[in-house]
Short mmCIF file of C-alpha atoms and ligand atoms in Angstrom, two decimals:
data_model
loop_
_atom_site.label_atom_id
_atom_site.label_comp_id
_atom_site.label_asym_id
_atom_site.label_seq_id
_atom_site.Cartn_x
_atom_site.Cartn_y
_atom_site.Cartn_z
CA MET A 1 -0.25 -0.02 -0.11
CA TYR A 2 1.37 3.26 -1.05
CA GLY A 3 4.18 2.00 -2.20
CA LEU A 4 5.58 1.21 1.32
CA LYS A 5 7.88 -1.40 2.42
CA THR A 6 6.02 -2.33 5.58
CA ASP A 7 7.79 -4.74 8.74
CA TRP A 8 4.58 -5.70 9.38
CA GLU A 9 3.35 -9.44 10.46
CA GLU A 10 1.36 -10.96 8.15
CA VAL A 11 -0.30 -13.44 10.80
CA THR A 12 -3.22 -15.41 7.97
CA PRO A 13 -2.04 -17.86 5.88
CA ALA A 14 -2.65 -17.50 1.76
CA SER A 15 -4.82 -20.10 1.68
CA CYS A 16 -6.80 -18.98 4.76
CA SER A 17 -10.57 -18.90 4.54
CA PHE A 18 -12.70 -16.49 6.52
CA THR A 19 -16.50 -18.06 7.75
CA LEU A 20 -18.77 -15.30 9.74
CA SER A 21 -17.69 -16.84 13.23
CA ASP A 22 -14.07 -15.13 12.46
CA TYR A 23 -15.88 -11.58 13.30
CA GLU A 24 -18.51 -13.00 15.30
CA GLY A 25 -17.44 -11.67 19.24
CA GLY A 26 -19.55 -11.52 22.55
CA VAL A 27 -23.39 -11.95 22.48
CA ALA A 28 -24.77 -8.52 21.61
CA ARG A 29 -26.60 -6.87 24.57
CA TRP A 30 -29.19 -4.95 23.01
CA CYS A 31 -32.28 -3.94 23.07
CA PRO A 32 -34.54 -7.03 21.20
CA GLY A 33 -35.56 -5.24 18.03
CA CYS A 34 -32.56 -2.90 18.08
CA GLY A 35 -31.32 -1.34 14.42
CA ASP A 36 -28.34 -2.12 15.86
CA HIS A 37 -28.29 -5.86 15.15
CA ALA A 38 -28.71 -5.43 11.77
CA VAL A 39 -25.75 -3.08 11.12
CA LEU A 40 -23.81 -5.56 13.25
CA THR A 41 -24.89 -8.47 10.61
CA ALA A 42 -24.04 -6.70 8.12
CA ILE A 43 -20.56 -5.44 8.91
CA GLN A 44 -20.09 -9.36 9.42
CA LYS A 45 -21.10 -10.24 6.38
CA LEU A 46 -19.35 -7.89 4.51
CA CYS A 47 -16.06 -8.75 6.11
CA ARG A 48 -16.81 -12.18 5.63
CA ASP A 49 -17.61 -11.44 1.77
CA GLU A 50 -14.79 -9.50 1.57
CA GLN A 51 -12.23 -11.89 3.19
CA LEU A 52 -11.03 -9.24 5.46
CA PRO A 53 -8.34 -10.80 8.08
CA PRO A 54 -9.29 -10.21 11.17
CA GLU A 55 -6.14 -9.01 12.56
CA LYS A 56 -5.96 -6.66 9.57
CA THR A 57 -9.37 -5.32 10.64
CA VAL A 58 -10.11 -2.50 13.30
CA VAL A 59 -13.28 -0.77 14.48
CA VAL A 60 -13.62 2.35 16.64
CA ALA A 61 -16.31 3.75 18.47
CA GLY A 62 -16.97 6.48 20.95
CA ILE A 63 -19.87 6.67 23.52
CA GLY A 64 -23.49 5.21 23.53
CA CYS A 65 -25.49 2.01 22.58
CA SER A 66 -23.84 1.22 19.29
CA SER A 67 -20.48 2.07 20.28
CA ARG A 68 -20.56 -1.13 21.98
CA PHE A 69 -19.94 -2.20 18.35
CA PRO A 70 -16.44 -3.53 19.08
CA HIS A 71 -16.91 -5.61 21.64
CA TYR A 72 -19.47 -7.88 19.37
CA MET A 73 -16.71 -8.33 16.67
CA LYS A 74 -13.81 -10.73 16.82
CA THR A 75 -11.34 -8.13 15.35
CA TYR A 76 -9.26 -5.48 16.90
CA GLY A 77 -11.13 -2.55 18.43
CA PHE A 78 -10.78 0.29 20.35
CA HIS A 79 -14.21 1.76 22.55
CA GLY A 80 -13.26 4.87 23.18
CA LEU A 81 -14.31 8.41 25.02
CA HIS A 82 -17.79 9.94 24.25
CA GLY A 83 -17.40 11.97 20.83
CA ARG A 84 -13.88 10.82 19.86
CA ALA A 85 -14.36 7.83 17.99
CA LEU A 86 -12.41 10.21 14.41
CA PRO A 87 -9.46 11.11 16.20
CA VAL A 88 -8.23 7.41 17.39
CA ALA A 89 -9.31 6.27 14.31
CA GLU A 90 -7.06 9.23 12.56
CA GLY A 91 -4.38 8.16 14.70
CA VAL A 92 -4.66 4.56 14.12
CA ARG A 93 -4.66 5.07 10.21
CA SER A 94 -1.86 7.57 10.53
CA ARG A 95 0.25 4.69 11.15
CA ARG A 96 -1.25 1.60 10.16
CA PRO A 97 -2.56 2.22 6.74
CA ASP A 98 -2.94 -1.30 5.68
CA LEU A 99 -5.52 -2.03 8.53
CA HIS A 100 -9.18 -2.09 7.61
CA MET A 101 -11.46 0.87 9.50
CA PHE A 102 -14.87 1.11 10.63
CA VAL A 103 -15.81 3.85 13.00
CA VAL A 104 -19.21 3.53 14.89
CA THR A 105 -20.65 6.75 16.23
CA GLY A 106 -24.09 7.89 17.16
CA ASP A 107 -25.90 11.02 16.45
CA GLY A 108 -25.16 12.11 20.34
CA ASP A 109 -21.54 11.12 19.72
CA CYS A 110 -20.73 12.41 16.30
CA CYS A 111 -23.28 15.35 16.10
CA SER A 112 -22.51 16.95 19.98
CA ILE A 113 -19.64 16.89 21.93
CA GLY A 114 -17.81 15.29 18.85
CA ALA A 115 -19.10 17.73 16.36
CA GLY A 116 -15.66 19.14 16.09
CA HIS A 117 -13.91 16.08 14.90
CA TRP A 118 -17.36 15.31 12.87
CA ILE A 119 -16.18 18.65 10.72
CA HIS A 120 -12.28 18.15 10.39
CA GLY A 121 -12.30 14.37 10.29
CA ILE A 122 -14.79 14.92 6.67
CA ARG A 123 -11.77 17.49 5.78
CA TYR A 124 -9.27 15.15 6.50
CA ASN A 125 -10.54 12.39 4.59
CA MET A 126 -8.60 9.89 5.62
CA LYS A 127 -9.60 6.02 4.29
CA MET A 128 -12.54 4.69 7.12
CA THR A 129 -16.03 4.07 6.85
CA VAL A 130 -17.69 6.42 9.41
CA MET A 131 -21.30 4.31 10.15
CA LEU A 132 -23.42 7.66 12.11
CA PHE A 133 -25.61 5.24 13.95
CA ASP A 134 -29.42 7.68 13.71
CA ASN A 135 -31.67 7.38 16.22
CA ASN A 136 -32.86 10.62 17.43
CA VAL A 137 -32.48 10.10 21.22
CA TYR A 138 -29.49 9.26 23.29
CA GLY A 139 -30.45 5.90 24.08
CA LEU A 140 -27.68 4.57 26.61
CA THR A 141 -27.83 7.36 29.22
CA LYS A 142 -32.15 6.75 28.96
CA ASN A 143 -33.90 8.66 26.25
CA GLN A 144 -32.51 12.26 26.66
CA THR A 145 -32.82 14.94 23.69
CA SER A 146 -30.02 14.62 20.84
CA PRO A 147 -29.28 17.00 17.78
CA THR A 148 -31.22 15.10 15.48
CA SER A 149 -33.99 14.84 18.04
CA SER A 150 -37.11 15.93 16.20
CA GLN A 151 -39.23 19.22 17.15
CA GLY A 152 -41.62 18.36 19.58
CA GLN A 153 -40.33 14.99 20.64
CA GLN A 154 -40.70 13.77 24.45
CA THR A 155 -38.00 12.69 26.12
CA ASN A 156 -36.59 12.99 29.81
CA THR A 157 -34.90 16.34 29.29
CA HIS A 158 -36.97 17.76 27.33
CA PRO A 159 -41.01 16.36 28.54
CA ARG A 160 -42.93 18.80 26.96
CA GLY A 161 -40.85 18.10 23.96
CA ALA A 162 -37.78 19.64 22.17
CA TRP A 163 -37.92 22.82 21.65
CA LEU A 164 -35.13 23.15 18.80
CA PRO A 165 -35.74 22.04 14.80
CA PRO A 166 -33.33 18.98 14.57
CA LEU A 167 -29.97 19.48 12.84
CA ASP A 168 -29.72 17.03 9.69
CA PRO A 169 -26.44 15.46 9.75
CA ILE A 170 -26.52 14.46 5.73
CA GLN A 171 -26.91 18.71 4.64
CA ALA A 172 -24.29 19.34 7.64
CA THR A 173 -21.69 16.88 5.90
CA LEU A 174 -22.58 17.73 2.38
CA GLY A 175 -20.99 21.43 3.58
CA PHE A 176 -17.98 20.24 4.92
CA THR A 177 -14.70 20.82 3.13
CA ASN A 178 -13.25 17.97 1.16
CA VAL A 179 -16.08 16.12 1.50
CA SER A 180 -15.99 12.93 -0.88
CA PHE A 181 -18.49 10.41 0.00
CA VAL A 182 -21.95 10.67 1.75
CA ALA A 183 -24.58 8.25 1.83
CA GLN A 184 -28.18 7.37 3.99
CA THR A 185 -29.21 4.11 4.24
CA ILE A 186 -31.81 2.46 6.95
CA ASP A 187 -31.48 -0.56 9.48
CA TRP A 188 -34.88 -2.24 8.30
CA ASN A 189 -33.32 -3.03 4.34
CA PRO A 190 -30.41 -5.49 4.91
CA ALA A 191 -30.03 -5.49 1.21
CA HIS A 192 -30.05 -1.56 0.68
CA LEU A 193 -27.89 -1.65 4.23
CA SER A 194 -25.26 -3.83 2.78
CA ALA A 195 -25.06 -2.85 -0.34
CA THR A 196 -24.65 0.82 0.83
CA LEU A 197 -21.63 -0.32 3.38
CA LYS A 198 -19.98 -1.89 0.68
CA ALA A 199 -19.45 0.85 -1.69
CA ALA A 200 -18.86 2.70 1.34
CA HIS A 201 -16.00 0.30 2.35
CA HIS A 202 -14.51 0.63 -1.70
CA HIS A 203 -14.07 4.29 -1.22
CA GLU A 204 -11.06 5.62 -1.16
CA GLY A 205 -11.57 8.18 1.31
CA LEU A 206 -13.75 8.71 4.16
CA SER A 207 -17.12 7.40 3.31
CA PHE A 208 -19.70 8.77 5.70
CA VAL A 209 -22.79 6.73 5.83
CA ARG A 210 -26.07 7.61 8.04
CA ILE A 211 -27.91 5.05 8.80
CA LEU A 212 -31.80 5.45 10.13
CA GLN A 213 -31.35 3.18 12.81
CA ARG A 214 -34.65 2.32 14.93
CA CYS A 215 -34.61 2.51 18.60
CA PRO A 216 -37.58 0.41 19.86
CA HIS A 217 -36.94 1.08 23.72
CA TYR A 218 -37.20 4.84 23.21
CA THR A 219 -38.20 6.56 19.77
CA GLU A 220 -40.46 3.93 18.32
CA ASP A 221 -42.29 5.77 16.24
CA VAL A 222 -39.84 7.94 14.54
CA PHE A 223 -38.84 5.32 11.32
CA GLU A 224 -41.99 3.28 11.84
CA LEU A 225 -43.88 5.12 9.10
CA GLY A 226 -41.17 4.01 6.48
CA ARG A 227 -40.42 1.16 7.42
CA LYS A 228 -44.45 0.07 6.63
CA ASP A 229 -44.54 2.02 3.74
CA PRO A 230 -42.09 1.85 1.03
CA ASN A 231 -43.15 5.26 -0.23
CA ARG A 232 -42.34 7.14 2.46
CA VAL A 233 -38.29 6.15 1.56
CA LEU A 234 -36.84 8.40 -1.67
CA MET A 235 -34.81 5.62 -3.46
CA MET A 236 -31.47 7.24 -5.75
CA GLU A 237 -30.27 5.81 -8.22
CA HIS A 238 -27.52 6.14 -11.01
CA GLU A 239 -24.99 3.79 -12.52
CA ASP A 240 -22.74 5.36 -10.88
CA GLY A 241 -24.34 5.12 -7.45
CA ILE A 242 -24.83 2.14 -4.39
CA SER A 243 -24.45 -1.05 -6.79
CA LEU A 244 -28.45 -2.82 -6.19
CA PRO A 245 -28.98 -6.52 -6.30
CA ASP A 246 -31.81 -7.69 -8.46
CA GLY A 247 -35.28 -7.09 -7.24
CA LEU A 248 -34.43 -4.25 -4.69
CA LEU A 249 -35.50 -1.69 -6.48
CA LYS A 250 -39.26 -2.97 -6.84
CA MET A 251 -40.04 -2.81 -3.72
CA PHE A 252 -39.36 1.23 -3.93
CA PRO A 253 -41.56 2.55 -5.80
CA ASN A 254 -40.53 6.31 -4.87
CA ARG A 255 -36.97 6.70 -6.87
CA ILE A 256 -35.35 9.51 -8.17
CA ALA A 257 -32.12 9.20 -10.69
CA HIS A 258 -29.22 11.33 -8.83
CA ASP A 259 -26.22 11.92 -10.37
CA PRO A 260 -23.67 11.32 -7.20
CA ALA A 261 -21.43 14.01 -8.85
CA ASN A 262 -24.02 16.58 -8.63
CA MET A 263 -23.64 18.40 -5.38
CA THR A 264 -26.12 20.74 -5.83
CA GLU A 265 -28.39 18.21 -6.61
CA ALA A 266 -27.49 16.18 -3.46
CA ARG A 267 -27.69 19.18 -1.20
CA ASP A 268 -30.72 19.93 -2.50
CA LEU A 269 -32.32 15.92 -2.09
CA ALA A 270 -30.59 16.15 1.71
CA GLY A 271 -33.53 18.73 2.39
CA THR A 272 -36.09 16.00 0.90
CA THR A 273 -38.84 16.02 4.38
CA ASP A 274 -41.53 14.08 2.96
CA ALA A 275 -39.87 10.70 2.60
CA TYR A 276 -35.84 9.49 3.77
CA PRO A 277 -33.70 9.95 0.71
CA VAL A 278 -31.62 6.89 0.68
CA GLY A 279 -28.55 5.70 -1.63
CA LEU A 280 -25.64 7.78 -2.43
CA PHE A 281 -25.63 11.70 -2.25
CA TYR A 282 -22.32 12.53 -2.99
CA ARG A 283 -18.81 11.38 -4.75
CA ASN A 284 -15.77 12.90 -5.04
CA ARG A 285 -13.01 10.19 -5.72
CA ASN A 286 -10.49 13.51 -6.31
CA ALA A 287 -10.96 14.61 -3.18
CA VAL A 288 -6.94 15.30 -1.17
CA ARG A 289 -6.73 12.19 1.26
CA TYR A 290 -4.38 13.63 4.39
CA ASP A 291 -2.99 10.13 5.19
CA HIS A 292 -1.08 10.12 1.73
CA PHE A 293 1.07 12.71 4.01
CA THR A 294 0.72 10.99 7.56
CA VAL A 295 2.13 7.83 6.16
CA GLU A 296 5.42 9.36 4.17
CA GLY A 297 8.38 8.47 5.83
CA MET A 298 7.41 5.42 7.63
CA ALA A 299 9.82 3.45 5.27
CA THR A 300 12.57 5.10 6.52
CA PRO A 301 14.63 3.49 8.84
CA ARG A 302 14.75 4.02 12.58
CA SER A 303 18.30 4.84 12.67
CA GLU A 304 17.61 7.92 10.38
CA LYS A 305 14.79 8.94 12.17
CA ILE A 306 16.81 9.24 14.82
CA ALA A 307 19.66 10.71 13.67
CA ALA A 308 17.75 13.76 12.02
CA LEU A 309 15.63 14.19 14.96
CA ARG A 310 19.28 14.54 16.51
CA ARG A 311 20.16 16.85 14.13
CA ALA A 312 16.94 19.02 14.74
CA LEU A 313 17.53 19.11 18.40
CA ASP A 314 21.34 20.37 18.07
CA ARG A 315 20.24 23.27 16.48
CA HIS A 316 18.81 24.58 19.58
CA ARG A 317 21.49 23.79 21.59
CA VAL A 318 23.51 26.69 23.44
FE1 SF4 B 1 -31.34 0.42 21.21
FE2 SF4 B 1 -32.15 2.38 21.82
FE3 SF4 B 1 -32.11 -0.06 23.30
FE4 SF4 B 1 -30.41 1.58 22.33
S1 SF4 B 1 -32.23 1.81 23.94
S2 SF4 B 1 -30.15 -0.92 22.88
S3 SF4 B 1 -30.63 2.39 20.68
S4 SF4 B 1 -33.11 0.07 20.86
#
């Protein structure tokens, strides 16, 4: 990768073939019916289908219900601090360009305490798949208003209804500098979820995927209309968009052609209010990648690096 000579040990024999059980970690302790289960299954299947060596795969998470994700994967993982999944992932990516990286964050984790990292993570555009599990509520801390809670949504922190209109993570991300891949999918359609995550994994840069995620414990009604009525889902389609399996499009009569190179149209679609737009909003394969710079010099022998450091320090000797 990047023409570097690395001395990382290859653990997996060339002939090895992985099955789902090679990625299945501890038993997931999310509530029954929680959309997180569907995403976990989709990622484990993606790892199996792509034959990603578990010792070359890492899942980094912040804090929240969904951020327990690394515990349920039999790969490397890091369950970090609230809102800090992205800086941790950027650190890993800076020194381990050989790893397959998935980042898990929730609407509270990403869009509130982690919002600064979100903006700059998008701008850094380092190769990783970032999944925003958006259930419109802080579930782990028992039903508090999150930045994406709808106006009037009753929570423990706003029992008479949330005062402010919700932040739209797609519209926000499309406005960040150097954005390179923005998609939206739904946890209740495994085929679309898997196809979207596959496209995100193959993107050469940071792919941002907002997953509309059901929380039957606290926000049972939030996505129910969309789940029960396919007309409430607006499927974006294009030859350069998400490659969908045969038959899936027939399930969604409400469709629109959208070229993911068209940012203006992407922003208009993100503002759709009468249906959930799903698919690929935007992709720029030429966005600058910060990890292309952070790996520079990694192949330099350690002795040369130490000698250069000594020369630099000697310049300040009195
Ligand atoms: Fe899932 Fe909601 Fe339960 Fe958290 S509280 S595990 S988001 S259903």
